[in-house]
Coordinates of C-alpha atoms and ligand atoms in Angstrom, one line a residue:
M1 CA 167.2 115.9 144.8
D2 CA 170.6 116.1 146.3
Q3 CA 170.8 118.2 149.4
T4 CA 174.5 118.5 149.2
K5 CA 174.3 120.1 145.8
I6 CA 171.5 122.6 146.9
D7 CA 173.7 123.5 149.8
V8 CA 176.7 124.1 147.5
L9 CA 174.4 126.3 145.3
R10 CA 172.9 128.3 148.2
A11 CA 176.3 129.2 149.4
Q12 CA 177.4 130.7 146.1
P13 CA 177.9 134.6 146.1
L14 CA 175.7 136.2 143.7
S15 CA 176.9 139.2 141.5
A16 CA 174.8 142.2 141.1
F17 CA 171.8 141.5 138.6
T18 CA 171.2 144.1 135.6
H19 CA 168.5 144.8 133.0
L20 CA 168.6 142.7 129.7
I21 CA 168.1 145.2 127.0
D22 CA 168.8 144.8 123.1
G23 CA 170.7 141.5 124.0
K24 CA 172.9 143.4 126.6
Q25 CA 173.2 143.2 130.5
V26 CA 172.9 146.8 131.5
P27 CA 172.8 148.6 134.8
A28 CA 170.0 151.2 135.4
S29 CA 170.6 154.5 133.5
D30 CA 171.2 156.5 136.8
G31 CA 173.2 153.6 138.3
G32 CA 170.5 152.8 140.9
T33 CA 170.2 149.4 142.5
M34 CA 167.8 147.7 144.9
D35 CA 168.9 145.4 147.6
V36 CA 167.5 141.7 147.2
I37 CA 166.6 140.3 150.6
S38 CA 166.4 136.6 150.9
P39 CA 163.2 135.9 153.0
I40 CA 165.0 132.5 154.2
D41 CA 167.1 134.7 156.6
G42 CA 166.2 138.5 156.0
Q43 CA 169.8 138.9 154.6
V44 CA 170.8 141.0 151.5
I45 CA 172.1 138.4 148.9
T46 CA 172.6 140.7 145.9
T47 CA 171.6 143.9 144.3
M48 CA 169.5 144.3 141.0
A49 CA 169.0 147.3 138.9
A50 CA 166.4 149.9 140.0
G51 CA 165.1 150.5 136.6
T52 CA 164.1 154.0 135.5
A53 CA 161.3 155.2 133.1
A54 CA 164.3 155.8 130.6
D55 CA 165.5 152.0 131.0
M56 CA 161.9 150.8 130.4
E57 CA 161.6 153.0 127.4
A58 CA 164.9 151.8 125.9
A59 CA 163.7 148.2 126.4
I60 CA 160.3 148.9 124.7
A61 CA 162.2 150.6 121.8
S62 CA 164.3 147.7 121.3
A63 CA 161.5 145.3 121.3
R64 CA 159.7 147.5 118.8
A65 CA 162.8 147.6 116.5
A66 CA 163.2 143.8 116.7
Y67 CA 159.4 143.3 115.7
E68 CA 159.4 145.7 112.9
D69 CA 162.6 144.4 111.2
G70 CA 161.2 140.8 111.4
R71 CA 164.4 139.3 112.9
W72 CA 162.0 137.1 114.8
A73 CA 158.4 137.2 113.3
G74 CA 159.9 136.9 110.1
Q75 CA 161.7 133.6 110.7
P76 CA 160.1 130.5 109.5
P77 CA 158.1 128.6 112.1
A78 CA 160.4 125.8 112.0
A79 CA 163.3 128.1 112.9
R80 CA 161.4 129.7 115.7
K81 CA 160.5 126.3 117.0
K82 CA 164.0 125.2 117.2
V83 CA 165.1 128.1 119.2
L84 CA 162.3 127.6 121.7
L85 CA 163.0 124.0 122.1
K86 CA 166.6 124.7 122.9
W87 CA 165.6 127.3 125.3
A88 CA 163.2 124.6 127.0
D89 CA 166.4 122.3 127.1
L90 CA 168.5 125.0 128.7
I91 CA 166.1 125.6 131.4
E92 CA 165.9 122.0 132.0
A93 CA 169.7 121.7 132.1
N94 CA 170.0 124.5 134.7
A95 CA 167.0 123.3 136.6
L96 CA 168.4 123.0 140.0
E97 CA 170.6 126.3 139.8
L98 CA 167.5 128.2 138.6
A99 CA 165.4 126.5 141.4
V100 CA 167.8 127.3 144.3
L101 CA 168.2 130.8 143.0
G102 CA 164.6 131.4 142.9
V103 CA 164.1 130.0 146.2
R104 CA 166.8 132.2 147.7
D105 CA 164.8 135.2 146.3
N106 CA 161.4 134.3 147.0
G107 CA 161.1 131.4 149.6
T108 CA 159.1 128.7 148.0
E109 CA 160.1 125.3 149.4
I110 CA 162.5 123.7 147.0
G111 CA 160.4 120.5 146.5
M112 CA 157.7 122.6 145.1
A113 CA 160.0 125.0 143.4
I114 CA 161.9 122.4 141.4
K115 CA 158.6 121.2 139.7
A116 CA 156.5 124.2 139.6
E117 CA 159.3 126.7 138.6
P118 CA 161.9 125.5 135.9
G119 CA 160.0 122.1 135.5
S120 CA 156.9 123.9 134.5
A121 CA 158.6 126.7 132.7
A122 CA 160.5 124.2 130.5
A123 CA 157.3 122.1 129.6
T124 CA 155.5 125.4 128.9
I125 CA 158.0 126.8 126.5
R126 CA 158.2 123.4 124.9
Y127 CA 154.4 123.0 124.4
Y128 CA 154.2 126.4 122.7
A129 CA 157.2 125.6 120.6
E130 CA 155.6 122.3 119.5
A131 CA 152.3 124.1 118.8
L132 CA 153.6 126.9 116.7
D133 CA 153.9 125.3 113.4
K134 CA 150.4 123.6 113.9
I135 CA 148.2 126.8 114.1
Y136 CA 146.5 127.6 111.0
G137 CA 144.6 130.6 109.5
E138 CA 141.1 130.0 108.0
I139 CA 139.4 130.0 104.7
A140 CA 136.0 131.5 105.0
P141 CA 132.7 130.0 103.5
T142 CA 132.2 133.0 100.9
P143 CA 130.4 133.1 97.6
G144 CA 132.4 131.6 94.8
D145 CA 133.8 134.9 93.3
I146 CA 135.6 135.8 96.8
L147 CA 138.5 134.3 98.6
G148 CA 138.1 135.2 102.4
L149 CA 141.2 134.4 104.4
V150 CA 141.6 135.1 108.2
H151 CA 145.3 135.5 109.1
K152 CA 146.7 135.1 112.6
E153 CA 149.1 137.7 113.0
P154 CA 151.5 138.5 115.9
V155 CA 150.2 141.5 117.9
G156 CA 153.7 143.2 118.0
V157 CA 155.1 144.1 121.2
V158 CA 153.9 142.5 124.5
G159 CA 154.5 143.8 127.8
A160 CA 154.4 141.0 130.5
I161 CA 154.3 141.9 134.3
I162 CA 155.0 139.1 136.6
P163 CA 154.2 138.4 140.3
W164 CA 156.7 137.0 142.9
N165 CA 155.0 133.6 143.9
F166 CA 156.0 131.6 141.0
P167 CA 158.0 133.8 138.6
M168 CA 159.4 131.3 136.2
M169 CA 156.1 129.3 135.8
I170 CA 153.9 132.3 135.5
G171 CA 156.8 134.0 133.3
A172 CA 156.7 131.2 130.9
W173 CA 152.9 131.2 130.6
K174 CA 153.1 134.5 129.0
L175 CA 156.5 134.3 127.2
G176 CA 155.7 130.8 125.6
P177 CA 152.8 131.8 123.6
A178 CA 153.8 135.2 123.0
L179 CA 157.5 134.3 121.6
A180 CA 155.8 131.4 119.8
M181 CA 153.5 133.6 117.7
G182 CA 156.5 135.8 116.5
N183 CA 155.9 138.8 119.0
S184 CA 158.6 140.7 120.8
V185 CA 158.2 140.9 124.5
V186 CA 159.2 143.4 127.5
L187 CA 159.3 141.6 130.7
K188 CA 158.8 143.2 134.2
P189 CA 159.4 140.7 137.0
A190 CA 158.4 141.3 140.6
E191 CA 160.6 143.3 143.0
T192 CA 160.7 140.4 145.3
A193 CA 161.4 137.7 142.8
S194 CA 163.3 138.6 139.8
L195 CA 166.4 136.6 139.9
S196 CA 165.4 133.4 138.4
L197 CA 163.2 134.9 135.8
M198 CA 166.1 137.2 134.7
R199 CA 168.4 134.1 134.4
M200 CA 165.8 132.3 132.5
A201 CA 165.6 135.5 130.1
E202 CA 169.4 135.1 129.6
L203 CA 169.1 131.5 128.7
A204 CA 166.7 132.4 125.7
L205 CA 169.3 134.6 124.1
E206 CA 171.6 131.5 124.7
A207 CA 169.3 129.4 122.8
G208 CA 169.4 131.7 119.9
L209 CA 166.5 134.2 120.3
P210 CA 167.7 137.2 118.6
P211 CA 168.7 140.2 120.7
G212 CA 165.8 142.8 121.4
V213 CA 163.2 140.0 121.1
L214 CA 163.0 139.5 124.7
N215 CA 164.1 142.4 126.9
A216 CA 163.6 142.5 130.9
V217 CA 163.7 145.3 133.1
T218 CA 163.8 144.9 136.9
G219 CA 162.6 147.8 139.3
E220 CA 159.6 149.2 140.9
G221 CA 156.2 148.5 139.6
R222 CA 155.1 152.0 140.0
V223 CA 158.2 153.3 138.0
V224 CA 158.9 150.7 135.4
G225 CA 155.7 149.0 135.4
E226 CA 153.8 152.1 134.9
T227 CA 156.0 153.3 132.0
L228 CA 155.3 149.9 130.3
G229 CA 151.4 150.2 131.0
L230 CA 151.5 153.9 129.7
S231 CA 153.6 153.2 126.6
M232 CA 152.2 154.0 123.1
D233 CA 154.4 151.5 121.7
V234 CA 153.2 148.4 123.6
D235 CA 150.2 146.6 121.9
V236 CA 149.2 144.0 124.6
L237 CA 149.8 144.0 128.3
V238 CA 149.6 140.6 130.2
F239 CA 149.7 140.5 133.8
T240 CA 149.3 138.3 136.8
G241 CA 149.2 140.0 140.2
S242 CA 146.8 141.8 142.5
G243 CA 143.5 143.3 141.5
G244 CA 144.7 146.8 142.6
T245 CA 147.6 146.8 140.0
G246 CA 145.1 145.2 137.4
R247 CA 142.9 148.2 137.8
R248 CA 145.8 150.5 137.3
L249 CA 146.8 148.7 134.0
M250 CA 143.4 149.1 132.8
E251 CA 143.5 152.8 133.5
Y252 CA 147.0 153.2 131.8
S253 CA 145.6 151.6 128.7
A254 CA 142.6 154.0 128.7
R255 CA 145.1 156.8 129.2
S256 CA 147.5 155.6 126.6
N257 CA 146.9 153.6 123.3
M258 CA 144.0 151.4 124.5
K259 CA 146.3 148.5 124.3
R260 CA 144.6 145.0 125.1
V261 CA 144.9 144.2 128.9
Y262 CA 144.8 140.5 130.2
L263 CA 144.6 140.1 133.9
E264 CA 145.3 137.0 136.0
L265 CA 144.3 138.3 139.4
G266 CA 143.7 136.9 142.9
G267 CA 141.0 134.6 144.2
K268 CA 139.2 133.5 147.4
S269 CA 138.7 129.8 146.1
P270 CA 136.1 127.6 148.0
N271 CA 137.3 123.8 148.8
I272 CA 133.9 122.3 149.4
V273 CA 133.7 119.1 151.2
F274 CA 130.7 117.1 151.5
A275 CA 129.9 114.3 153.9
D276 CA 129.8 111.7 151.2
A277 CA 133.4 112.7 150.0
P278 CA 135.0 109.4 148.9
N279 CA 137.7 109.7 151.4
L280 CA 137.9 112.1 154.1
D281 CA 141.4 111.6 155.3
E282 CA 142.6 112.2 151.7
A283 CA 140.4 115.4 151.5
A284 CA 141.9 116.7 154.7
K285 CA 145.4 116.2 153.5
V286 CA 144.8 117.9 150.2
A287 CA 142.8 120.6 151.9
A288 CA 146.0 121.4 154.0
S289 CA 148.4 121.2 151.2
G290 CA 145.9 123.1 148.8
I291 CA 146.2 126.3 151.1
F292 CA 149.6 125.8 153.0
R293 CA 152.2 124.9 150.3
N294 CA 154.3 127.9 149.2
S295 CA 152.8 129.5 152.5
G296 CA 149.5 129.8 150.7
Q297 CA 151.0 132.2 148.1
V298 CA 149.3 130.4 145.3
C299 CA 146.6 132.3 143.4
V300 CA 144.4 129.2 143.2
A301 CA 145.0 128.3 146.9
G302 CA 141.9 126.8 148.5
S303 CA 141.6 129.5 151.1
R304 CA 138.0 129.1 152.1
L305 CA 137.1 125.5 153.4
L306 CA 133.2 125.0 153.2
V307 CA 132.3 121.9 155.2
E308 CA 129.1 120.1 155.5
A309 CA 127.9 120.9 159.0
A310 CA 127.4 117.1 159.7
I311 CA 131.2 116.4 159.5
H312 CA 132.6 119.9 160.5
D313 CA 134.3 119.1 163.7
E314 CA 135.6 115.7 162.5
F315 CA 136.8 117.1 159.4
V316 CA 138.5 120.3 160.8
A317 CA 140.3 118.2 163.3
K318 CA 141.7 116.2 160.5
V319 CA 142.9 119.3 158.5
A320 CA 144.5 120.5 161.6
R321 CA 146.4 117.4 162.1
A322 CA 147.6 117.4 158.5
A323 CA 148.7 121.2 159.0
E324 CA 150.4 120.5 162.2
A325 CA 152.3 117.7 160.4
M326 CA 153.6 120.0 157.9
R327 CA 157.3 121.0 158.4
V328 CA 157.7 124.8 158.1
G329 CA 161.3 126.0 157.8
D330 CA 164.3 126.4 155.7
P331 CA 162.9 126.3 152.0
L332 CA 166.3 124.9 150.8
K333 CA 166.0 121.8 152.8
V334 CA 164.5 119.0 151.0
D335 CA 162.2 117.7 153.6
T336 CA 160.7 121.1 154.2
H337 CA 156.9 121.2 153.4
V338 CA 156.2 125.1 153.9
G339 CA 159.0 127.4 153.2
A340 CA 159.2 131.1 154.0
V341 CA 156.6 134.0 153.4
N342 CA 158.0 136.1 150.5
S343 CA 158.6 139.4 152.4
E344 CA 158.1 140.9 156.0
E345 CA 155.5 143.1 154.6
Q346 CA 153.5 140.1 153.3
L347 CA 154.1 138.5 156.6
K348 CA 152.7 141.3 158.6
A349 CA 149.7 141.5 156.3
N350 CA 149.0 137.6 157.0
L351 CA 149.2 138.2 160.8
G352 CA 146.9 141.2 160.5
F353 CA 144.2 139.1 158.8
V354 CA 144.4 136.7 161.7
E355 CA 143.9 139.5 164.3
I356 CA 141.0 140.8 162.1
A357 CA 139.5 137.3 162.1
K358 CA 139.6 137.1 165.8
T359 CA 137.8 140.3 166.3
E360 CA 135.1 139.1 163.8
G361 CA 134.3 136.2 165.9
G362 CA 136.8 133.6 164.4
E363 CA 138.5 130.9 166.4
V364 CA 142.1 130.0 165.7
V365 CA 142.3 126.2 165.8
T366 CA 146.0 126.0 164.9
G367 CA 148.8 128.4 164.0
G368 CA 148.3 132.2 163.9
D369 CA 151.7 133.1 164.7
R370 CA 155.0 134.1 163.2
I371 CA 157.6 131.3 164.0
L372 CA 161.3 130.7 163.6
Q373 CA 162.0 134.4 164.1
D374 CA 165.6 133.7 165.3
T375 CA 166.5 132.5 161.9
G376 CA 165.8 136.4 160.7
G377 CA 163.5 134.9 157.9
Y378 CA 159.8 135.3 157.5
Y379 CA 157.8 132.2 158.5
M380 CA 154.3 131.6 159.8
A381 CA 152.7 128.5 161.1
P382 CA 149.9 127.0 158.9
T383 CA 146.8 128.7 160.3
I384 CA 143.1 127.6 160.5
V385 CA 140.4 129.8 161.6
T386 CA 136.8 128.5 162.3
G387 CA 133.6 130.3 162.7
V388 CA 134.0 132.5 159.5
T389 CA 130.8 133.9 158.5
R390 CA 129.9 134.6 154.8
D391 CA 130.7 138.3 155.0
A392 CA 133.8 138.0 157.3
T393 CA 137.1 139.8 156.2
L394 CA 138.6 136.2 156.0
A395 CA 135.8 134.9 153.7
Q396 CA 135.9 138.1 151.4
K397 CA 139.6 139.3 151.0
E398 CA 142.3 137.4 149.7
V399 CA 145.2 136.9 152.3
F400 CA 147.8 135.4 150.0
G401 CA 149.2 133.6 153.0
P402 CA 148.9 130.3 154.9
V403 CA 145.6 131.1 156.6
L404 CA 142.4 128.8 156.0
G405 CA 139.1 130.2 156.9
V406 CA 136.2 127.5 157.6
T407 CA 132.5 127.8 157.2
P408 CA 129.9 125.3 157.6
F409 CA 127.0 124.6 155.3
E410 CA 123.7 122.5 155.4
T411 CA 122.8 122.0 151.9
E412 CA 124.2 121.9 148.3
G413 CA 122.3 125.1 147.5
E414 CA 123.9 126.8 150.6
A415 CA 127.3 125.5 149.6
I416 CA 126.9 127.1 146.2
A417 CA 125.8 130.2 147.4
L418 CA 128.6 130.6 150.0
A419 CA 131.0 129.7 147.2
N420 CA 129.7 132.4 145.0
S421 CA 129.4 135.0 147.5
T422 CA 132.9 136.9 146.8
V423 CA 133.9 139.1 144.0
Y424 CA 136.4 136.6 142.9
G425 CA 136.0 133.6 140.7
L426 CA 139.5 131.7 140.1
A427 CA 139.3 128.2 141.3
G428 CA 137.4 125.9 143.6
A429 CA 136.8 122.2 144.5
A430 CA 134.0 119.9 145.5
W431 CA 134.4 116.7 147.3
T432 CA 131.6 114.1 146.7
S433 CA 130.9 110.7 145.7
N434 CA 127.8 111.6 144.0
L435 CA 128.3 112.1 140.3
G436 CA 125.2 114.3 139.7
R437 CA 126.3 116.5 142.6
A438 CA 129.8 116.9 141.2
H439 CA 128.6 118.0 138.0
R440 CA 126.1 120.2 139.7
M441 CA 128.8 121.9 141.7
V442 CA 131.2 122.3 138.5
R443 CA 128.1 124.1 136.8
G444 CA 126.9 126.0 139.8
V445 CA 130.2 127.5 141.2
R446 CA 131.4 130.4 139.3
T447 CA 135.2 130.0 138.6
G448 CA 137.6 129.4 135.9
V449 CA 138.7 126.1 137.3
M450 CA 136.7 123.6 139.4
H451 CA 138.4 120.4 140.8
V452 CA 136.5 117.4 141.8
N453 CA 137.9 114.9 144.4
T454 CA 141.3 116.8 144.2
Y455 CA 142.7 120.2 144.5
G456 CA 145.3 121.9 142.2
G457 CA 147.7 120.3 139.7
A458 CA 145.8 121.1 136.5
D459 CA 148.5 120.8 133.8
G460 CA 149.2 122.7 130.8
T461 CA 146.7 121.2 128.6
V462 CA 143.9 123.1 130.2
P463 CA 143.2 126.9 130.5
L464 CA 143.6 128.9 133.8
G465 CA 141.7 132.2 134.0
G466 CA 139.5 133.8 136.3
V467 CA 135.9 135.2 136.1
G468 CA 134.8 138.2 138.0
Q469 CA 137.5 140.0 139.7
S470 CA 139.8 137.3 139.2
G471 CA 140.5 138.6 135.8
N472 CA 139.9 137.9 132.1
G473 CA 141.7 135.8 129.5
A474 CA 143.5 132.5 130.0
D475 CA 147.0 131.4 130.4
K476 CA 148.0 127.8 129.5
S477 CA 146.7 125.5 126.7
L478 CA 146.1 126.4 123.0
H479 CA 143.5 129.2 124.2
A480 CA 146.3 131.3 125.7
I481 CA 147.5 131.8 122.0
E482 CA 144.4 134.1 121.2
K483 CA 145.9 136.8 123.3
Y484 CA 149.0 137.2 121.4
V485 CA 147.5 137.1 117.8
N486 CA 145.4 139.6 115.9
L487 CA 142.8 138.3 113.3
K488 CA 143.2 139.8 110.0
T489 CA 140.8 139.2 107.2
A490 CA 141.7 139.3 103.5
W491 CA 138.7 139.7 101.4
I492 CA 139.8 139.0 97.7
K493 CA 137.5 139.5 94.8
L494 CA 138.5 136.7 92.3
Ligands
NAD1 P1 151.3 143.0 142.5 O1 150.0 143.4 141.8 O2 151.7 143.8 143.8 O3 152.5 142.9 141.6 C1 152.6 142.1 140.6 C2 153.4 142.9 139.5 O4 153.0 144.0 139.2 C3 155.0 143.2 140.0 O5 155.8 142.9 139.0 C4 154.9 144.5 140.3 O6 156.2 145.1 140.2 C5 154.0 145.1 139.2 N1 153.4 146.4 139.5 C6 153.0 146.9 140.9 N2 152.5 148.1 140.7 C7 152.5 148.3 139.5 C8 152.1 149.6 138.6 N3 151.5 150.7 139.3 N4 152.1 149.5 137.4 C9 152.5 148.3 136.8 N5 153.1 147.3 137.3 C10 153.1 147.3 138.6 O7 151.0 141.6 143.0 P2 151.9 140.6 143.9 O8 151.8 140.9 145.2 O9 153.3 140.5 143.2 O10 151.2 139.1 143.4 C11 150.2 138.7 144.4 C12 149.1 138.5 143.6 O11 149.0 137.9 142.4 C13 148.0 137.9 144.5 O12 146.8 138.8 144.6 C14 147.7 136.6 143.6 O13 146.4 136.2 143.9 C15 147.9 137.0 142.3 N6 148.2 136.0 141.5 C16 147.3 135.6 140.6 C17 147.6 134.5 139.7 C18 146.4 134.1 138.6 O14 146.9 133.2 137.8 N7 145.5 134.4 138.8 C19 148.8 133.9 139.9 C20 149.7 134.3 140.9 C21 149.3 135.3 141.7

């Protein structure tokens, strides 16, 4: 990455962002705007439309009309594929611009953002574009006088609500399969990270997606998100975000048209290190990056370190060294390891968790503080707290910040019991050289993803979804397509 190019892009003034409805950029119906504050320095960098319920209703009506007249769903698969492939190419061609815009908005370090945001989004769109003409219906094994067919039909209008940590990557996880299967989509980006996703949506139109097939409305979740959730004209809601909002979406569904709701929620993922791990130095470095990259604002972050008691002190010292070696700071510098916390509110919440941990007997080994305050931005030192007991707040509640809680264990059984002692079940890892133990951990720990001798990095070929209060349904892989189709049976007497 070229630092000079990044510096040029970051200096560019931004014009006001509007909604994308029916193929047009439109302001809020009442003219309302919201300031976009950069977490890099706390400065206002632009404004975006503060959507109203009427704006969201217009977007849903546009998506419904686009679906019903078949301008997208009715196109031959090869034609839809061509548009989506072009969209992926455009995202890639504009990768640096999109990444810098996203970082100015949400604070992720550019080294991670360039890969995880436009890089991953383009790969995801391409994956589903390539898949869409390889998905067949079925012929059922019926008696000879019957032909039983199972069609896979688009669901209609999909509402997609996206969080702030990786807007393009997570947005593409929903948009790729939804659009590939012929649906129309109404997108609702997060208040504190809308810009890059809005640009990405505009690129879809440039690639040839017909107007109205993808609409995007910015604004408050409690206003436009709620209208989307309560709509009688939305067939499926897909969401990544917090458990609290996930619960509301289920209520909205129950109060309206009982639309299907798929939730990708938070986690308290255990990273479990046994004394027989193949390489403790490597495990320590990965444990640090597995929680501290993107300031811990990663749904699968390994936020609980469970360490075999025999190596506890030695291993914690290694992780602390790795944490202290991470450069925290301006996320638009190519050599920064950890960028800014997304918002002042999130930073305060993170610091609050550290204070609670101290009152519950935790010991802060490194970090614990806000840093670089003179920049005006929101930065927090990578923080490690030892002595976190099974029921402590830090072991039970998701921080979504750069805070690692450490708990020792004696036996494999105890490690599994600790790992399974939260309401969550998103991700986890086990570090061991014992093959049998590795498989027992994969089977025993209740999560959607278990890593062995690594942490994170699972690509688009495998599903990501939680169990328990980490959610339902899966993003990524061909399995994600199931969320965006209805099965229809044709039972034909011959
Ligand atoms: P959030 O729930 O506050 O917001 C997510 C989205 O929901 C935003 O677009 C917001 O505007 C919208 N929203 C808020 N209130 C709403 C309402 N009443 N009705 C409809 N929409 C509403 O979550 P967040 O703080 O943006 O994201 C962080 C959370 O997301 C963390 O808990 C994290 O673990 C989780 N997350 C999970 C995954 C995963 O794949 N499981 C991935 C990333 C983040």
